[in-house]
Amino acid sequence: MDLQTKVKDVFSYKRYAKKLEKLNIITVEDFLFHIPFRYEDYSIVSKIAQVQEGEVVTIRGKIVDIRNAYIQRWKTLQKANVSDDSGIISATWFNQPFLVKSLPKNSFVSLSGKIKFFRNKPTMQSPDYELVEESSELIHTGRLVSIYPETYRVSSKWLRRQIYNILKLRRQGLIEYLPSSVIQENNLINFAQAIEQIHFPEKQEKAKNARYRLVFDEFLLLHLSGLKRRKEWDKNISNQRFFIAKFKKNIEEFWQKLPFELTNAQKRAVSEIFKDLGSKKSMNRLLEGDVGSGKTVVSAIAMYLTCLNGFQSVLMAPTEILAQQHYATISKLLKPFGIKVELITGGKKGIKNQESRIKKIANHNSRFMIHDSKNKIDVLVGTHALLYSKTGLDKLGLVVIDEQQRFGVEQRTLVRSKGKNPHLLTMTATPIPRTIALTLYGDLDLSILDEMPIGRKPVKTWLLPLEKRDRAYKWIEKQILKTKSQAFIVCPFIEESESMQTVKAATKEYEHLRKTVFPKLNLGLLHGKLKLKEKEEVLKKFKDKDIDILVATPVVEVGIDFPNATIIVIEGAERFGLSQLHQLRGRVGRGEKQSYCLLFTESKSETALKRLKAMETLRVGSELAELDLKLRGPGQIFGTMQHGRDLLKIASFSDFSLIAKTKRVAEKIFPELSKYPLLLEKIKNINLKQVSPD
Ligand code: ADP
Ligand code: MG
């Protein structure tokens, strides 16, 4: 057995393997990285005669007697008396009949727990215990005792014992991998010490230093792996260095034909993108901007420049509906300039069926200016599944991935394998604070749209108690009839992916609203289990205003653009992260009319109400994300970004200052990384898990 051995292959752990997996313990080494979340302080050792009511202490003595007493048929009570040279104390436990064997009469024990006086005699109820043999070190009592995340039948005590044994046997396997200069300059303790002290600290102070070292390492490794991925990406010398100055006129014409003036943020993003496209390296850029900040048009300009240079673009969206919407938008923007835009639908299967059409892209090799054949496609729009099509795209110059909320390292690798190093633009509305984005996406450049198009009125947001539901419904009806606008009603978020349960709940709600609440209005239902044709039909009706209220599951979250919708009602609002709510709210407020967001909650929790109340005043996605980070912890802002969460075992993304510090360290040592093979190995092991489409 060494540290890399899988626990399922170790005889004594075999039967625990499934349970350990729940704790993310797969290899023997993972035990050592199972980090305690707190310590029980049993470090005060007292003579029995000196114990005080209510104090938490450790006593040591000899078992004078121990026996099982039966209370009822199923319940047993273990009673022991323990003495030292100063006095005697009694201890009791429940339902641990084996204790009479493991703590036999005359054995020496150490007991830790709270003292209670009972008829003037000191007692301990269910104390932690262990046998004291002459030389053995105490691990469960008489010290700071580590408390771990547990699972059924895997207790902290059991984990502590295993970790102790592994450390004893395999400590020499914990080799320092950081350069000594980093250790010195940052006052870090040695790696092996850190592991030892995080589990069995001598003092709180040492536990703190151990934790600091391990958190430091986590961030540092993450930064280094980003820098490494970036370096690998940059090796892709693009043979598609685009001409920009040459097409200045065309681009200006395009801007002029837009029905609006670009915001300054959009202009900045465009110029950052152009700079990349005109350089020798292939672009790898993340465009982050709140819903409605106008990312699509920015990507359209990039696609236009790509076409002008005689290359093709692919635009991918997470759902078919969005792909269709993009197809419509991009067509409207680009077709007037003679650009051929095509749509591929039908998920993975559809793409298989349409590979021959995709091939036409690959075969397209004429310059844009002279292209004429009806077979050629300049821009191909589809779902993320496009990425998984086997067809290589020789003339592919730009890949745009929309609403990319996940890590997408795998996607980026896939993109690289297509064509000849196409440029990559990833777009997201997930308001990740900049520091975090730079940590998670260390290999990306970042453009942020931090400005909304002018003329947008902020969406009026109200948090409503359930008593106001009827009045709210009446108000909605009046509003719709009076202003001819439309509304979304979003059903509660039940599970992460859309299950039948969610669909049933939405259907029921829809029937109820249609029959009893809004009989005068036309209602439609949209959920993830509808066939594509049905979805299209519903959305078309909504677009044509044949539907006044669209009842939907939370899948409508991303991207849909209906300027005439001015009201969004969100049920069970407390179940959503603030960023999600913000994205949902972004479905409205896209036109000239005043828009409204109504949040319903049954929750009485103070934190929940505080979070939701913040929606009424905060309008900037990243501010809401930061608030959620404070109130609910980092898990929330990521939502679907599971991966981000799994990457950090000990560190927290809210630790901005250490993130920044480790970033500087990473940048400093990265150029000479090859001198540190152990560190390189660690970076390789950072597991940026696979992400699959849909
Ligand atoms: P998102 O960033 O959420 O993807 P979209 O690209 O869908 O946003 O844009 C939202 C709406 O705003 C669209 O209807 C788009 O035409 C419009 N829009 C984009 N840029 C501007 C602008 N500078 N001024 C006014 N409207 C704009
Ligand atoms: Mg969008």
XYZ file of C-alpha atoms and ligand atoms in Angstrom, residues 260-263 266 290-297 453 456 561 590, ligand 1:
44
model
C -28.464 51.461 -31.653
C -25.185 52.953 -30.561
C -22.824 50.475 -28.905
C -22.152 51.115 -25.238
C -19.186 47.000 -25.884
C -24.937 40.782 -17.180
C -27.982 39.557 -18.991
C -29.030 42.186 -21.453
C -25.626 43.827 -21.595
C -25.484 43.000 -25.310
C -22.939 40.236 -25.735
C -24.501 38.844 -28.894
C -23.852 41.882 -31.022
C -27.400 49.910 -22.979
C -33.008 50.634 -20.036
C -34.935 37.758 -25.579
C -35.325 44.606 -22.458
P -26.941 39.273 -23.493
O -25.687 39.972 -23.105
O -27.787 38.947 -22.327
O -26.698 38.102 -24.390
P -28.248 40.325 -25.778
O -27.066 40.239 -26.656
O -29.310 39.282 -25.930
O -27.773 40.353 -24.278
O -28.859 41.767 -25.911
C -30.039 42.122 -25.256
C -30.847 43.113 -26.065
O -30.204 44.369 -26.068
C -31.005 42.710 -27.488
O -32.341 42.949 -27.865
C -30.039 43.628 -28.227
O -30.479 43.899 -29.537
C -30.054 44.862 -27.384
N -28.829 45.658 -27.408
C -27.552 45.200 -27.477
N -26.667 46.215 -27.444
C -27.390 47.349 -27.349
C -27.050 48.751 -27.282
N -25.784 49.173 -27.284
N -28.071 49.639 -27.180
C -29.346 49.235 -27.150
N -29.737 47.952 -27.227
C -28.773 47.000 -27.320
